[in-house]
């Protein structure tokens, strides 16, 4: 996918040159610019074997599986993604159609707001959890640490990573709240 992106940039460059437009040569993009590598077709540079994931030019990598892939799932694409806490493998799968289950319970309307996170048509109000507000002091201190470090140094890089981990923690708290709330509503 990265090579396709590069090829697309050069195709557009030569197309504009041929037309006679004012064009700029495709600029170099550093290795830290992109945080993911996508393999658009399963088996073409990536595959799963014996609980490990094989990536072309990297080799077999031990993976901590968070959930088992269903037997009837067909893997379409794989993505190797860098996040604050490390590298993750993301699978896009095609699953067979699942029969929908009819519910016998009454339907409920949901209104999302600012003062209350949501209000149901039954009158139940759920307050927003304010995870960012709870973490503000830790974030402020971490960002101050980054500001004191010399640009380009390893210590600054470590400080930036700690800020990224704090932001990821807040993101995970929000996702967890949303999933648990949706499950309770269902």
GROMACS .gro file of C-alpha atoms in nm:
model
  186
    1UNK     CA    1   0.000   0.000   0.000
    2UNK     CA    2   0.293   0.235   0.073
    3UNK     CA    3   0.443   0.168  -0.271
    4UNK     CA    4   0.102   0.219  -0.432
    5UNK     CA    5   0.080   0.558  -0.255
    6UNK     CA    6   0.425   0.651  -0.389
    7UNK     CA    7   0.334   0.533  -0.740
    8UNK     CA    8   0.013   0.739  -0.726
    9UNK     CA    9   0.214   1.053  -0.637
   10UNK     CA   10   0.451   1.000  -0.931
   11UNK     CA   11   0.164   0.925  -1.172
   12UNK     CA   12  -0.003   1.253  -1.071
   13UNK     CA   13   0.330   1.437  -1.108
   14UNK     CA   14   0.396   1.311  -1.462
   15UNK     CA   15   0.031   1.369  -1.562
   16UNK     CA   16   0.060   1.737  -1.457
   17UNK     CA   17   0.397   1.771  -1.637
   18UNK     CA   18   0.241   1.635  -1.957
   19UNK     CA   19  -0.048   1.882  -1.936
   20UNK     CA   20   0.195   2.168  -1.880
   21UNK     CA   21   0.083   2.274  -1.533
   22UNK     CA   22   0.320   2.421  -1.279
   23UNK     CA   23   0.417   2.115  -1.076
   24UNK     CA   24   0.626   2.027  -0.777
   25UNK     CA   25   0.828   1.707  -0.754
   26UNK     CA   26   0.689   1.460  -0.495
   27UNK     CA   27   0.855   1.544  -0.163
   28UNK     CA   28   1.039   1.299   0.057
   29UNK     CA   29   0.831   1.172   0.350
   30UNK     CA   30   1.025   1.065   0.660
   31UNK     CA   31   0.988   0.727   0.826
   32UNK     CA   32   0.807   0.877   1.126
   33UNK     CA   33   0.538   1.041   0.913
   34UNK     CA   34   0.324   0.728   0.876
   35UNK     CA   35   0.226   0.511   1.171
   36UNK     CA   36   0.089   0.214   0.980
   37UNK     CA   37   0.177  -0.025   0.701
   38UNK     CA   38  -0.112  -0.188   0.519
   39UNK     CA   39  -0.105  -0.514   0.329
   40UNK     CA   40  -0.410  -0.488   0.097
   41UNK     CA   41  -0.434  -0.861   0.021
   42UNK     CA   42  -0.398  -1.142   0.273
   43UNK     CA   43  -0.119  -1.380   0.170
   44UNK     CA   44   0.055  -1.110  -0.036
   45UNK     CA   45   0.338  -1.020   0.202
   46UNK     CA   46   0.156  -1.117   0.520
   47UNK     CA   47   0.001  -1.430   0.672
   48UNK     CA   48  -0.070  -1.609   0.999
   49UNK     CA   49   0.115  -1.930   1.080
   50UNK     CA   50   0.136  -2.118   1.411
   51UNK     CA   51   0.001  -1.826   1.616
   52UNK     CA   52   0.258  -1.587   1.472
   53UNK     CA   53   0.218  -1.320   1.206
   54UNK     CA   54   0.456  -1.313   0.911
   55UNK     CA   55   0.531  -0.978   0.743
   56UNK     CA   56   0.742  -0.949   0.431
   57UNK     CA   57   1.092  -0.807   0.496
   58UNK     CA   58   1.033  -0.829   0.872
   59UNK     CA   59   0.979  -1.198   0.940
   60UNK     CA   60   0.764  -1.390   1.189
   61UNK     CA   61   0.648  -1.186   1.487
   62UNK     CA   62   0.511  -1.319   1.813
   63UNK     CA   63   0.167  -1.171   1.874
   64UNK     CA   64  -0.041  -1.139   2.189
   65UNK     CA   65  -0.389  -1.241   2.070
   66UNK     CA   66  -0.668  -1.047   2.238
   67UNK     CA   67  -0.944  -1.242   2.069
   68UNK     CA   68  -0.957  -1.552   1.855
   69UNK     CA   69  -1.048  -1.507   1.491
   70UNK     CA   70  -1.367  -1.701   1.404
   71UNK     CA   71  -1.315  -2.012   1.192
   72UNK     CA   72  -1.554  -1.888   0.922
   73UNK     CA   73  -1.386  -1.542   0.900
   74UNK     CA   74  -1.204  -1.464   0.577
   75UNK     CA   75  -0.914  -1.222   0.631
   76UNK     CA   76  -0.912  -0.953   0.362
   77UNK     CA   77  -0.642  -0.707   0.472
   78UNK     CA   78  -0.385  -0.673   0.751
   79UNK     CA   79  -0.243  -0.354   0.894
   80UNK     CA   80   0.063  -0.314   1.115
   81UNK     CA   81   0.001  -0.002   1.327
   82UNK     CA   82   0.218   0.192   1.573
   83UNK     CA   83   0.041   0.334   1.878
   84UNK     CA   84   0.167   0.489   2.201
   85UNK     CA   85   0.190   0.155   2.382
   86UNK     CA   86   0.351  -0.041   2.099
   87UNK     CA   87   0.264  -0.208   1.769
   88UNK     CA   88  -0.076  -0.358   1.688
   89UNK     CA   89  -0.197  -0.585   1.409
   90UNK     CA   90  -0.540  -0.502   1.268
   91UNK     CA   91  -0.734  -0.756   1.063
   92UNK     CA   92  -1.018  -0.670   0.826
   93UNK     CA   93  -1.234  -0.980   0.797
   94UNK     CA   94  -1.537  -1.080   0.599
   95UNK     CA   95  -1.786  -1.258   0.821
   96UNK     CA   96  -2.092  -1.457   0.713
   97UNK     CA   97  -2.434  -1.295   0.756
   98UNK     CA   98  -2.582  -1.334   1.102
   99UNK     CA   99  -2.957  -1.372   1.149
  100UNK     CA  100  -3.105  -1.074   1.332
  101UNK     CA  101  -3.289  -1.138   1.657
  102UNK     CA  102  -3.621  -0.964   1.714
  103UNK     CA  103  -3.644  -0.790   2.050
  104UNK     CA  104  -3.959  -0.805   2.258
  105UNK     CA  105  -3.867  -0.502   2.472
  106UNK     CA  106  -3.988  -0.146   2.416
  107UNK     CA  107  -3.779   0.087   2.201
  108UNK     CA  108  -3.606   0.382   2.369
  109UNK     CA  109  -3.505   0.719   2.226
  110UNK     CA  110  -3.161   0.861   2.312
  111UNK     CA  111  -3.060   1.228   2.307
  112UNK     CA  112  -2.689   1.313   2.330
  113UNK     CA  113  -2.604   1.642   2.496
  114UNK     CA  114  -2.334   1.852   2.660
  115UNK     CA  115  -2.447   1.888   3.022
  116UNK     CA  116  -2.573   1.531   3.038
  117UNK     CA  117  -2.389   1.271   2.829
  118UNK     CA  118  -2.722   1.125   2.723
  119UNK     CA  119  -3.087   1.136   2.822
  120UNK     CA  120  -3.322   0.851   2.737
  121UNK     CA  121  -3.691   0.892   2.650
  122UNK     CA  122  -3.768   0.729   2.989
  123UNK     CA  123  -3.613   1.036   3.160
  124UNK     CA  124  -3.292   0.861   3.269
  125UNK     CA  125  -2.994   1.098   3.257
  126UNK     CA  126  -2.630   0.983   3.245
  127UNK     CA  127  -2.360   1.230   3.344
  128UNK     CA  128  -2.044   1.269   3.133
  129UNK     CA  129  -1.745   1.096   3.296
  130UNK     CA  130  -1.492   1.383   3.231
  131UNK     CA  131  -1.186   1.161   3.194
  132UNK     CA  132  -0.982   1.444   3.041
  133UNK     CA  133  -1.054   1.676   3.333
  134UNK     CA  134  -0.939   1.406   3.578
  135UNK     CA  135  -0.610   1.363   3.392
  136UNK     CA  136  -0.536   1.732   3.331
  137UNK     CA  137  -0.281   1.770   3.610
  138UNK     CA  138  -0.080   1.466   3.498
  139UNK     CA  139  -0.096   1.585   3.136
  140UNK     CA  140   0.013   1.936   3.233
  141UNK     CA  141   0.315   1.803   3.420
  142UNK     CA  142   0.411   1.569   3.136
  143UNK     CA  143   0.382   1.846   2.877
  144UNK     CA  144   0.592   2.075   3.097
  145UNK     CA  145   0.857   1.802   3.104
  146UNK     CA  146   0.853   1.791   2.722
  147UNK     CA  147   0.892   2.170   2.705
  148UNK     CA  148   1.203   2.157   2.925
  149UNK     CA  149   1.379   1.895   2.712
  150UNK     CA  150   1.612   1.983   2.425
  151UNK     CA  151   1.460   1.926   2.081
  152UNK     CA  152   1.589   1.613   1.910
  153UNK     CA  153   1.717   1.450   2.230
  154UNK     CA  154   1.633   1.101   2.350
  155UNK     CA  155   1.500   1.240   2.678
  156UNK     CA  156   1.253   1.460   2.487
  157UNK     CA  157   1.149   1.161   2.276
  158UNK     CA  158   1.077   0.962   2.595
  159UNK     CA  159   0.883   1.256   2.743
  160UNK     CA  160   0.674   1.285   2.424
  161UNK     CA  161   0.599   0.912   2.445
  162UNK     CA  162   0.478   0.951   2.803
  163UNK     CA  163   0.238   1.229   2.694
  164UNK     CA  164   0.115   1.005   2.411
  165UNK     CA  165   0.056   0.719   2.656
  166UNK     CA  166  -0.150   0.949   2.881
  167UNK     CA  167  -0.363   1.057   2.584
  168UNK     CA  168  -0.408   0.694   2.483
  169UNK     CA  169  -0.514   0.609   2.840
  170UNK     CA  170  -0.783   0.880   2.824
  171UNK     CA  171  -0.894   0.748   2.483
  172UNK     CA  172  -0.919   0.394   2.623
  173UNK     CA  173  -1.122   0.516   2.922
  174UNK     CA  174  -1.369   0.688   2.687
  175UNK     CA  175  -1.399   0.382   2.462
  176UNK     CA  176  -1.455   0.159   2.765
  177UNK     CA  177  -1.725   0.394   2.898
  178UNK     CA  178  -1.901   0.406   2.559
  179UNK     CA  179  -1.896   0.028   2.512
  180UNK     CA  180  -2.019  -0.048   2.865
  181UNK     CA  181  -2.291   0.217   2.840
  182UNK     CA  182  -2.408   0.087   2.501
  183UNK     CA  183  -2.419  -0.267   2.641
  184UNK     CA  184  -2.621  -0.156   2.943
  185UNK     CA  185  -2.869   0.028   2.717
  186UNK     CA  186  -2.908  -0.276   2.492
   0.00000   0.00000   0.00000
